[in-house]
PDB file of C-alpha atoms in Angstrom:
ATOM      1  CA  GLN P   1       6.605  21.650  35.332  1.00  0.00           C
ATOM      2  CA  GLU P   2       9.644  19.470  35.853  1.00  0.00           C
ATOM      3  CA  ALA P   3      12.591  20.847  33.869  1.00  0.00           C
ATOM      4  CA  ASP P   4      14.051  18.915  30.943  1.00  0.00           C
ATOM      5  CA  LYS P   5      11.021  16.617  30.655  1.00  0.00           C
ATOM      6  CA  VAL P   6       9.075  16.121  27.438  1.00  0.00           C
ATOM      7  CA  ASN P   7       5.918  18.227  27.592  1.00  0.00           C
ATOM      8  CA  SER P   8       4.340  17.588  24.194  1.00  0.00           C
ATOM      9  CA  LEU P   9       4.781  15.394  21.143  1.00  0.00           C
ATOM     10  CA  ARG P  10       3.501  16.170  17.663  1.00  0.00           C
ATOM     11  CA  ARG P  11       3.761  13.704  14.821  1.00  0.00           C
ATOM     12  CA  ARG P  12       2.797  13.801  11.156  1.00  0.00           C
ATOM     13  CA  TYR P  13       2.946  10.736   8.951  1.00  0.00           C
ATOM     14  CA  PHE P  14       2.463  10.421   5.193  1.00  0.00           C
ATOM     15  CA  ARG P  15       2.569   7.374   2.956  1.00  0.00           C
ATOM     16  CA  GLY P  16       2.033   7.187  -0.784  1.00  0.00           C
ATOM     17  CA  ASP P  17       2.010   3.872  -2.661  1.00  0.00           C
ATOM     18  CA  THR P  18       1.406   3.859  -6.436  1.00  0.00           C
ATOM     19  CA  THR P  19       1.561   0.884  -8.806  1.00  0.00           C
ATOM     20  CA  TYR P  20       1.492   1.098 -12.618  1.00  0.00           C
ATOM     21  CA  LEU P  21       0.565  -2.034 -14.604  1.00  0.00           C
ATOM     22  CA  PHE P  22       0.960  -2.457 -18.346  1.00  0.00           C
ATOM     23  CA  GLY P  23       1.140  -5.349 -20.789  1.00  0.00           C
ATOM     24  CA  PRO P  24      -0.790  -7.748 -23.028  1.00  0.00           C
ATOM     25  CA  GLY P  25      -3.760  -9.976 -22.303  1.00  0.00           C
ATOM     26  CA  PHE P  26      -5.564 -12.690 -24.223  1.00  0.00           C
ATOM     27  CA  SER P  27      -8.934 -14.424 -23.808  1.00  0.00           C
ATOM     28  CA  THR P  28     -10.931 -16.977 -25.760  1.00  0.00           C
ATOM     29  CA  GLN P  29     -14.196 -18.863 -25.501  1.00  0.00           C
ATOM     30  CA  LEU P  30     -14.314 -22.506 -24.491  1.00  0.00           C
ATOM     31  CA  GLY P  31     -17.648 -23.629 -25.853  1.00  0.00           C
ATOM     32  CA  GLU P  32     -20.915 -21.758 -25.308  1.00  0.00           C
ATOM     33  CA  THR P  33     -20.743 -21.247 -21.545  1.00  0.00           C
ATOM     34  CA  SER P  34     -17.110 -20.761 -20.565  1.00  0.00           C
ATOM     35  CA  SER P  35     -14.025 -18.690 -21.397  1.00  0.00           C
ATOM     36  CA  PHE P  36     -10.347 -18.589 -20.511  1.00  0.00           C
ATOM     37  CA  GLY P  37      -7.889 -15.709 -20.316  1.00  0.00           C
ATOM     38  CA  VAL P  38      -4.259 -14.908 -19.496  1.00  0.00           C
ATOM     39  CA  SER P  39      -2.295 -11.693 -19.012  1.00  0.00           C
ATOM     40  CA  LEU P  40       1.327 -10.766 -18.389  1.00  0.00           C
ATOM     41  CA  LEU P  41       1.627  -7.300 -16.921  1.00  0.00           C
ATOM     42  CA  GLY P  42       4.790  -5.394 -16.174  1.00  0.00           C
ATOM     43  CA  SER P  43       4.708  -3.369 -12.955  1.00  0.00           C
ATOM     44  CA  ILE P  44       6.340  -0.250 -11.569  1.00  0.00           C
ATOM     45  CA  ARG P  45       5.687   0.367  -7.877  1.00  0.00           C
ATOM     46  CA  SER P  46       6.680   3.639  -6.213  1.00  0.00           C
ATOM     47  CA  ASN P  47       6.487   4.068  -2.433  1.00  0.00           C
ATOM     48  CA  THR P  48       7.134   7.196  -0.348  1.00  0.00           C
ATOM     49  CA  GLN P  49       7.001   7.473   3.460  1.00  0.00           C
ATOM     50  CA  ILE P  50       7.562  10.660   5.466  1.00  0.00           C
ATOM     51  CA  ASP P  51       7.511  10.617   9.270  1.00  0.00           C
ATOM     52  CA  HIS P  52       7.995  13.926  11.135  1.00  0.00           C
ATOM     53  CA  GLN P  53       8.194  14.138  14.940  1.00  0.00           C
ATOM     54  CA  PHE P  54       8.570  17.194  17.179  1.00  0.00           C
ATOM     55  CA  MET P  55       9.058  16.996  20.969  1.00  0.00           C
ATOM     56  CA  GLN P  56       9.011  20.054  23.199  1.00  0.00           C
ATOM     57  CA  TYR P  57      10.653  20.013  26.634  1.00  0.00           C
ATOM     58  CA  ASN P  58       9.885  21.979  29.799  1.00  0.00           C
ATOM     59  CA  PRO P  59       9.772  24.828  30.396  1.00  0.00           C
ATOM     60  CA  ILE P  60       7.478  25.642  27.471  1.00  0.00           C
ATOM     61  CA  GLY P  61       8.825  28.511  25.387  1.00  0.00           C
ATOM     62  CA  THR P  62      12.375  28.370  26.714  1.00  0.00           C
ATOM     63  CA  GLY P  63      13.064  24.648  26.998  1.00  0.00           C
ATOM     64  CA  LYS P  64      14.872  22.435  24.540  1.00  0.00           C
ATOM     65  CA  PHE P  65      13.254  20.647  21.616  1.00  0.00           C
ATOM     66  CA  PHE P  66      13.915  17.550  19.518  1.00  0.00           C
ATOM     67  CA  THR P  67      12.816  17.156  15.913  1.00  0.00           C
ATOM     68  CA  GLN P  68      13.284  14.298  13.478  1.00  0.00           C
ATOM     69  CA  GLU P  69      12.134  13.809   9.908  1.00  0.00           C
ATOM     70  CA  THR P  70      12.502  10.429   8.191  1.00  0.00           C
ATOM     71  CA  GLN P  71      11.932  10.090   4.445  1.00  0.00           C
ATOM     72  CA  ILE P  72      12.038   6.715   2.697  1.00  0.00           C
ATOM     73  CA  GLU P  73      11.572   6.329  -1.045  1.00  0.00           C
ATOM     74  CA  HIS P  74      11.872   3.163  -3.093  1.00  0.00           C
ATOM     75  CA  THR P  75      10.855   1.946  -6.541  1.00  0.00           C
ATOM     76  CA  ASN P  76      10.470  -1.670  -7.627  1.00  0.00           C
ATOM     77  CA  TYR P  77      10.169  -3.206 -11.090  1.00  0.00           C
ATOM     78  CA  GLY P  78       8.564  -6.560 -11.765  1.00  0.00           C
ATOM     79  CA  PHE P  79       5.847  -8.464 -13.586  1.00  0.00           C
ATOM     80  CA  ASN P  80       2.520 -10.054 -12.713  1.00  0.00           C
ATOM     81  CA  PRO P  81       1.232 -13.113 -14.643  1.00  0.00           C
ATOM     82  CA  LYS P  82      -2.437 -13.988 -14.214  1.00  0.00           C
ATOM     83  CA  ILE P  83      -4.723 -16.707 -15.536  1.00  0.00           C
ATOM     84  CA  GLY P  84      -8.508 -16.729 -15.307  1.00  0.00           C
ATOM     85  CA  PHE P  85     -11.520 -18.906 -16.067  1.00  0.00           C
ATOM     86  CA  GLN P  86     -15.203 -17.980 -16.331  1.00  0.00           C
ATOM     87  CA  PHE P  87     -18.256 -20.245 -16.455  1.00  0.00           C
ATOM     88  CA  MET P  88     -21.918 -19.309 -17.019  1.00  0.00           C
ATOM     89  CA  PRO P  89     -24.201 -22.245 -16.136  1.00  0.00           C
ATOM     90  CA  ILE P  90     -27.226 -20.041 -16.924  1.00  0.00           C
ATOM     91  CA  PRO P  91     -27.377 -16.685 -18.757  1.00  0.00           C
ATOM     92  CA  GLN P  92     -28.074 -14.805 -15.477  1.00  0.00           C
ATOM     93  CA  LEU P  93     -25.146 -16.250 -13.491  1.00  0.00           C
ATOM     94  CA  ALA P  94     -21.392 -15.913 -14.069  1.00  0.00           C
ATOM     95  CA  LEU P  95     -18.737 -17.710 -11.995  1.00  0.00           C
ATOM     96  CA  GLY P  96     -15.059 -16.893 -12.254  1.00  0.00           C
ATOM     97  CA  THR P  97     -11.670 -17.625 -10.751  1.00  0.00           C
ATOM     98  CA  THR P  98      -8.161 -16.203 -11.193  1.00  0.00           C
ATOM     99  CA  LEU P  99      -4.668 -17.140 -10.065  1.00  0.00           C
ATOM    100  CA  SER P 100      -1.832 -14.603  -9.987  1.00  0.00           C
ATOM    101  CA  ARG P 101       1.475 -13.735  -8.405  1.00  0.00           C
ATOM    102  CA  SER P 102       3.797 -10.715  -8.535  1.00  0.00           C
ATOM    103  CA  PHE P 103       7.519 -11.202  -9.178  1.00  0.00           C
ATOM    104  CA  ASN P 104      10.111  -8.578  -8.301  1.00  0.00           C
ATOM    105  CA  LEU P 105      12.968  -8.058 -10.792  1.00  0.00           C
ATOM    106  CA  SER P 106      14.875  -5.132  -9.346  1.00  0.00           C
ATOM    107  CA  GLY P 107      14.518  -2.117  -7.130  1.00  0.00           C
ATOM    108  CA  LYS P 108      16.275   0.869  -5.637  1.00  0.00           C
ATOM    109  CA  GLY P 109      15.645   3.155  -2.713  1.00  0.00           C
ATOM    110  CA  THR P 110      17.004   5.813  -0.369  1.00  0.00           C
ATOM    111  CA  SER P 111      16.594   6.595   3.310  1.00  0.00           C
ATOM    112  CA  ARG P 112      17.142  10.130   4.630  1.00  0.00           C
ATOM    113  CA  ILE P 113      16.968  11.195   8.290  1.00  0.00           C
ATOM    114  CA  ILE P 114      17.425  14.722   9.666  1.00  0.00           C
ATOM    115  CA  ARG P 115      17.301  14.973  13.452  1.00  0.00           C
ATOM    116  CA  THR P 116      18.400  17.092  16.371  1.00  0.00           C
ATOM    117  CA  LYS P 117      21.705  16.073  17.898  1.00  0.00           C
ATOM    118  CA  VAL P 118      21.634  14.864  21.499  1.00  0.00           C
ATOM    119  CA  GLU P 119      24.129  15.169  24.303  1.00  0.00           C
ATOM    120  CA  THR P 120      25.612  12.273  26.259  1.00  0.00           C
ATOM    121  CA  ASN P 121      22.814  12.596  28.856  1.00  0.00           C
ATOM    122  CA  GLY P 122      20.211  11.990  26.143  1.00  0.00           C
ATOM    123  CA  LEU P 123      18.888  15.555  26.032  1.00  0.00           C
ATOM    124  CA  PRO P 124      18.877  17.626  22.830  1.00  0.00           C
ATOM    125  CA  VAL P 125      21.767  20.018  22.337  1.00  0.00           C
ATOM    126  CA  THR P 126      21.222  23.708  22.947  1.00  0.00           C
ATOM    127  CA  PRO P 127      20.553  25.281  19.505  1.00  0.00           C
ATOM    128  CA  THR P 128      23.210  27.638  18.191  1.00  0.00           C
ATOM    129  CA  GLY P 129      21.840  28.276  14.696  1.00  0.00           C
ATOM    130  CA  ALA P 130      24.663  26.294  13.040  1.00  0.00           C
ATOM    131  CA  PHE P 131      23.327  23.249  11.170  1.00  0.00           C
ATOM    132  CA  ASN P 132      26.364  21.023  11.841  1.00  0.00           C
ATOM    133  CA  HIS P 133      26.047  21.703  15.573  1.00  0.00           C
ATOM    134  CA  ASP P 134      22.263  21.460  15.910  1.00  0.00           C
ATOM    135  CA  PHE P 135      21.397  18.636  13.502  1.00  0.00           C
ATOM    136  CA  GLU P 136      22.739  15.453  11.976  1.00  0.00           C
ATOM    137  CA  LEU P 137      21.962  14.089   8.513  1.00  0.00           C
ATOM    138  CA  ILE P 138      21.955  10.340   7.776  1.00  0.00           C
ATOM    139  CA  GLU P 139      21.530   9.171   4.184  1.00  0.00           C
ATOM    140  CA  LYS P 140      21.917   5.693   2.734  1.00  0.00           C
ATOM    141  CA  SER P 141      20.780   3.462  -0.081  1.00  0.00           C
ATOM    142  CA  ILE P 142      18.284   0.738   0.805  1.00  0.00           C
ATOM    143  CA  THR P 143      16.866  -2.357  -0.866  1.00  0.00           C
ATOM    144  CA  VAL P 144      13.203  -3.208  -0.328  1.00  0.00           C
ATOM    145  CA  THR P 145      11.801  -6.476  -1.684  1.00  0.00           C
ATOM    146  CA  PRO P 146       7.987  -6.529  -1.736  1.00  0.00           C
ATOM    147  CA  ALA P 147       6.197  -9.695  -0.669  1.00  0.00           C
ATOM    148  CA  SER P 148       4.965 -11.823  -3.592  1.00  0.00           C
ATOM    149  CA  PRO P 149       2.275 -14.234  -2.402  1.00  0.00           C
ATOM    150  CA  TRP P 150       0.117 -16.390  -4.636  1.00  0.00           C
ATOM    151  CA  ILE P 151      -3.385 -14.900  -4.862  1.00  0.00           C
ATOM    152  CA  LEU P 152      -6.432 -16.990  -5.697  1.00  0.00           C
ATOM    153  CA  GLY P 153      -9.478 -14.951  -6.607  1.00  0.00           C
ATOM    154  CA  MET P 154     -13.045 -16.238  -6.891  1.00  0.00           C
ATOM    155  CA  GLY P 155     -16.202 -14.374  -7.756  1.00  0.00           C
ATOM    156  CA  ALA P 156     -19.805 -14.629  -8.864  1.00  0.00           C
ATOM    157  CA  ALA P 157     -22.232 -12.216 -10.485  1.00  0.00           C
ATOM    158  CA  TYR P 158     -25.999 -12.665 -10.746  1.00  0.00           C
ATOM    159  CA  TYR P 159     -28.026 -10.663 -13.277  1.00  0.00           C
ATOM    160  CA  PRO P 160     -31.747 -10.936 -12.439  1.00  0.00           C
ATOM    161  CA  SER P 161     -32.426  -8.184 -15.008  1.00  0.00           C
ATOM    162  CA  LYS P 162     -30.590  -5.955 -17.475  1.00  0.00           C
ATOM    163  CA  THR P 163     -30.503  -3.103 -14.956  1.00  0.00           C
ATOM    164  CA  PHE P 164     -29.520  -4.886 -11.735  1.00  0.00           C
ATOM    165  CA  LEU P 165     -26.780  -7.265 -10.586  1.00  0.00           C
ATOM    166  CA  VAL P 166     -25.402  -8.733  -7.376  1.00  0.00           C
ATOM    167  CA  ALA P 167     -21.686  -9.558  -7.205  1.00  0.00           C
ATOM    168  CA  LEU P 168     -19.571 -11.501  -4.713  1.00  0.00           C
ATOM    169  CA  ASP P 169     -15.771 -11.330  -4.778  1.00  0.00           C
ATOM    170  CA  SER P 170     -13.180 -13.074  -2.608  1.00  0.00           C
ATOM    171  CA  ASN P 171      -9.464 -13.754  -2.668  1.00  0.00           C
ATOM    172  CA  LEU P 172      -7.069 -15.941  -0.728  1.00  0.00           C
ATOM    173  CA  SER P 173      -3.368 -15.094  -0.354  1.00  0.00           C
ATOM    174  CA  SER P 174      -0.702 -17.705   0.358  1.00  0.00           C
ATOM    175  CA  SER P 175       2.057 -17.407   2.948  1.00  0.00           C
ATOM    176  CA  GLU P 176       4.517 -14.594   2.274  1.00  0.00           C
ATOM    177  CA  GLN P 177       8.292 -14.536   2.502  1.00  0.00           C
ATOM    178  CA  GLN P 178       9.942 -11.195   3.173  1.00  0.00           C
ATOM    179  CA  ASP P 179      13.251 -10.217   4.791  1.00  0.00           C
ATOM    180  CA  GLY P 180      13.963 -13.848   5.620  1.00  0.00           C
ATOM    181  CA  SER P 181      10.836 -14.338   7.720  1.00  0.00           C
ATOM    182  CA  THR P 182       7.886 -16.554   6.822  1.00  0.00           C
ATOM    183  CA  LEU P 183       4.213 -15.940   7.502  1.00  0.00           C
ATOM    184  CA  THR P 184       2.431 -19.291   7.463  1.00  0.00           C
ATOM    185  CA  ALA P 185      -1.109 -17.903   7.850  1.00  0.00           C
ATOM    186  CA  PHE P 186      -3.389 -17.342   4.881  1.00  0.00           C
ATOM    187  CA  THR P 187      -5.168 -14.041   4.314  1.00  0.00           C
ATOM    188  CA  SER P 188      -8.679 -13.859   2.887  1.00  0.00           C
ATOM    189  CA  ASN P 189     -10.903 -10.978   1.822  1.00  0.00           C
ATOM    190  CA  PHE P 190     -14.561 -10.928   0.859  1.00  0.00           C
ATOM    191  CA  ALA P 191     -16.744  -8.273  -0.766  1.00  0.00           C
ATOM    192  CA  LEU P 192     -20.446  -8.203  -1.650  1.00  0.00           C
ATOM    193  CA  GLY P 193     -21.960  -5.486  -3.795  1.00  0.00           C
ATOM    194  CA  THR P 194     -24.859  -4.501  -6.033  1.00  0.00           C
ATOM    195  CA  GLU P 195     -25.306  -2.329  -9.112  1.00  0.00           C
ATOM    196  CA  TRP P 196     -28.554  -0.759 -10.296  1.00  0.00           C
ATOM    197  CA  PHE P 197     -28.970   1.305 -13.429  1.00  0.00           C
ATOM    198  CA  VAL P 198     -31.719   3.692 -12.363  1.00  0.00           C
ATOM    199  CA  PHE P 199     -31.486   5.204 -15.842  1.00  0.00           C
ATOM    200  CA  ASP P 200     -29.126   4.572 -18.753  1.00  0.00           C
ATOM    201  CA  TRP P 201     -27.001   7.470 -17.530  1.00  0.00           C
ATOM    202  CA  LEU P 202     -27.340   6.939 -13.746  1.00  0.00           C
ATOM    203  CA  LEU P 203     -25.751   4.039 -11.859  1.00  0.00           C
ATOM    204  CA  TYR P 204     -26.225   3.285  -8.158  1.00  0.00           C
ATOM    205  CA  ARG P 205     -23.538   1.072  -6.640  1.00  0.00           C
ATOM    206  CA  ASP P 206     -23.425  -0.328  -3.105  1.00  0.00           C
TER     207      ASP P 206
END
């Protein structure tokens, strides 16, 4: 084992992202086969990220070590307007489309880093048991602005019977602008699924 070389690295990463939506919605029929709806939802988005790293140097058991824990928390407040249209050319088939976009109003966040101090040669300091000697703490306020692309959703559902349906869902996101950079590519997602009511109280979904 070569002295003062990293022997092992352990890393643990956690991310939690929760969004709460609330607000009014309205829908109405447009004739016998179509309907239209709108909603205006307020949003609260809370994001937490914790990244912990531990490096152990040679010789194992008596060598130096470096540890760093980064914790980032931020909360954003905004609103999400959405409009939708549904058309049923036949009773067994429903076609729908939606258009929405999220708007950020305000936000706040903090960044907190605790890490082992290093010497001028880049190696961790020799621990003494005193926090101010062994570790450094870096805290600051941060501003995070979530991306707010336009999202076009399209879907179809086919009901061959009262107990079975096949559904197709897709959405297309426009280019995003975040932190001054622009992504010109579009992002699309597709999903196909089925539902079967084996009994009134038992649903199989795939």
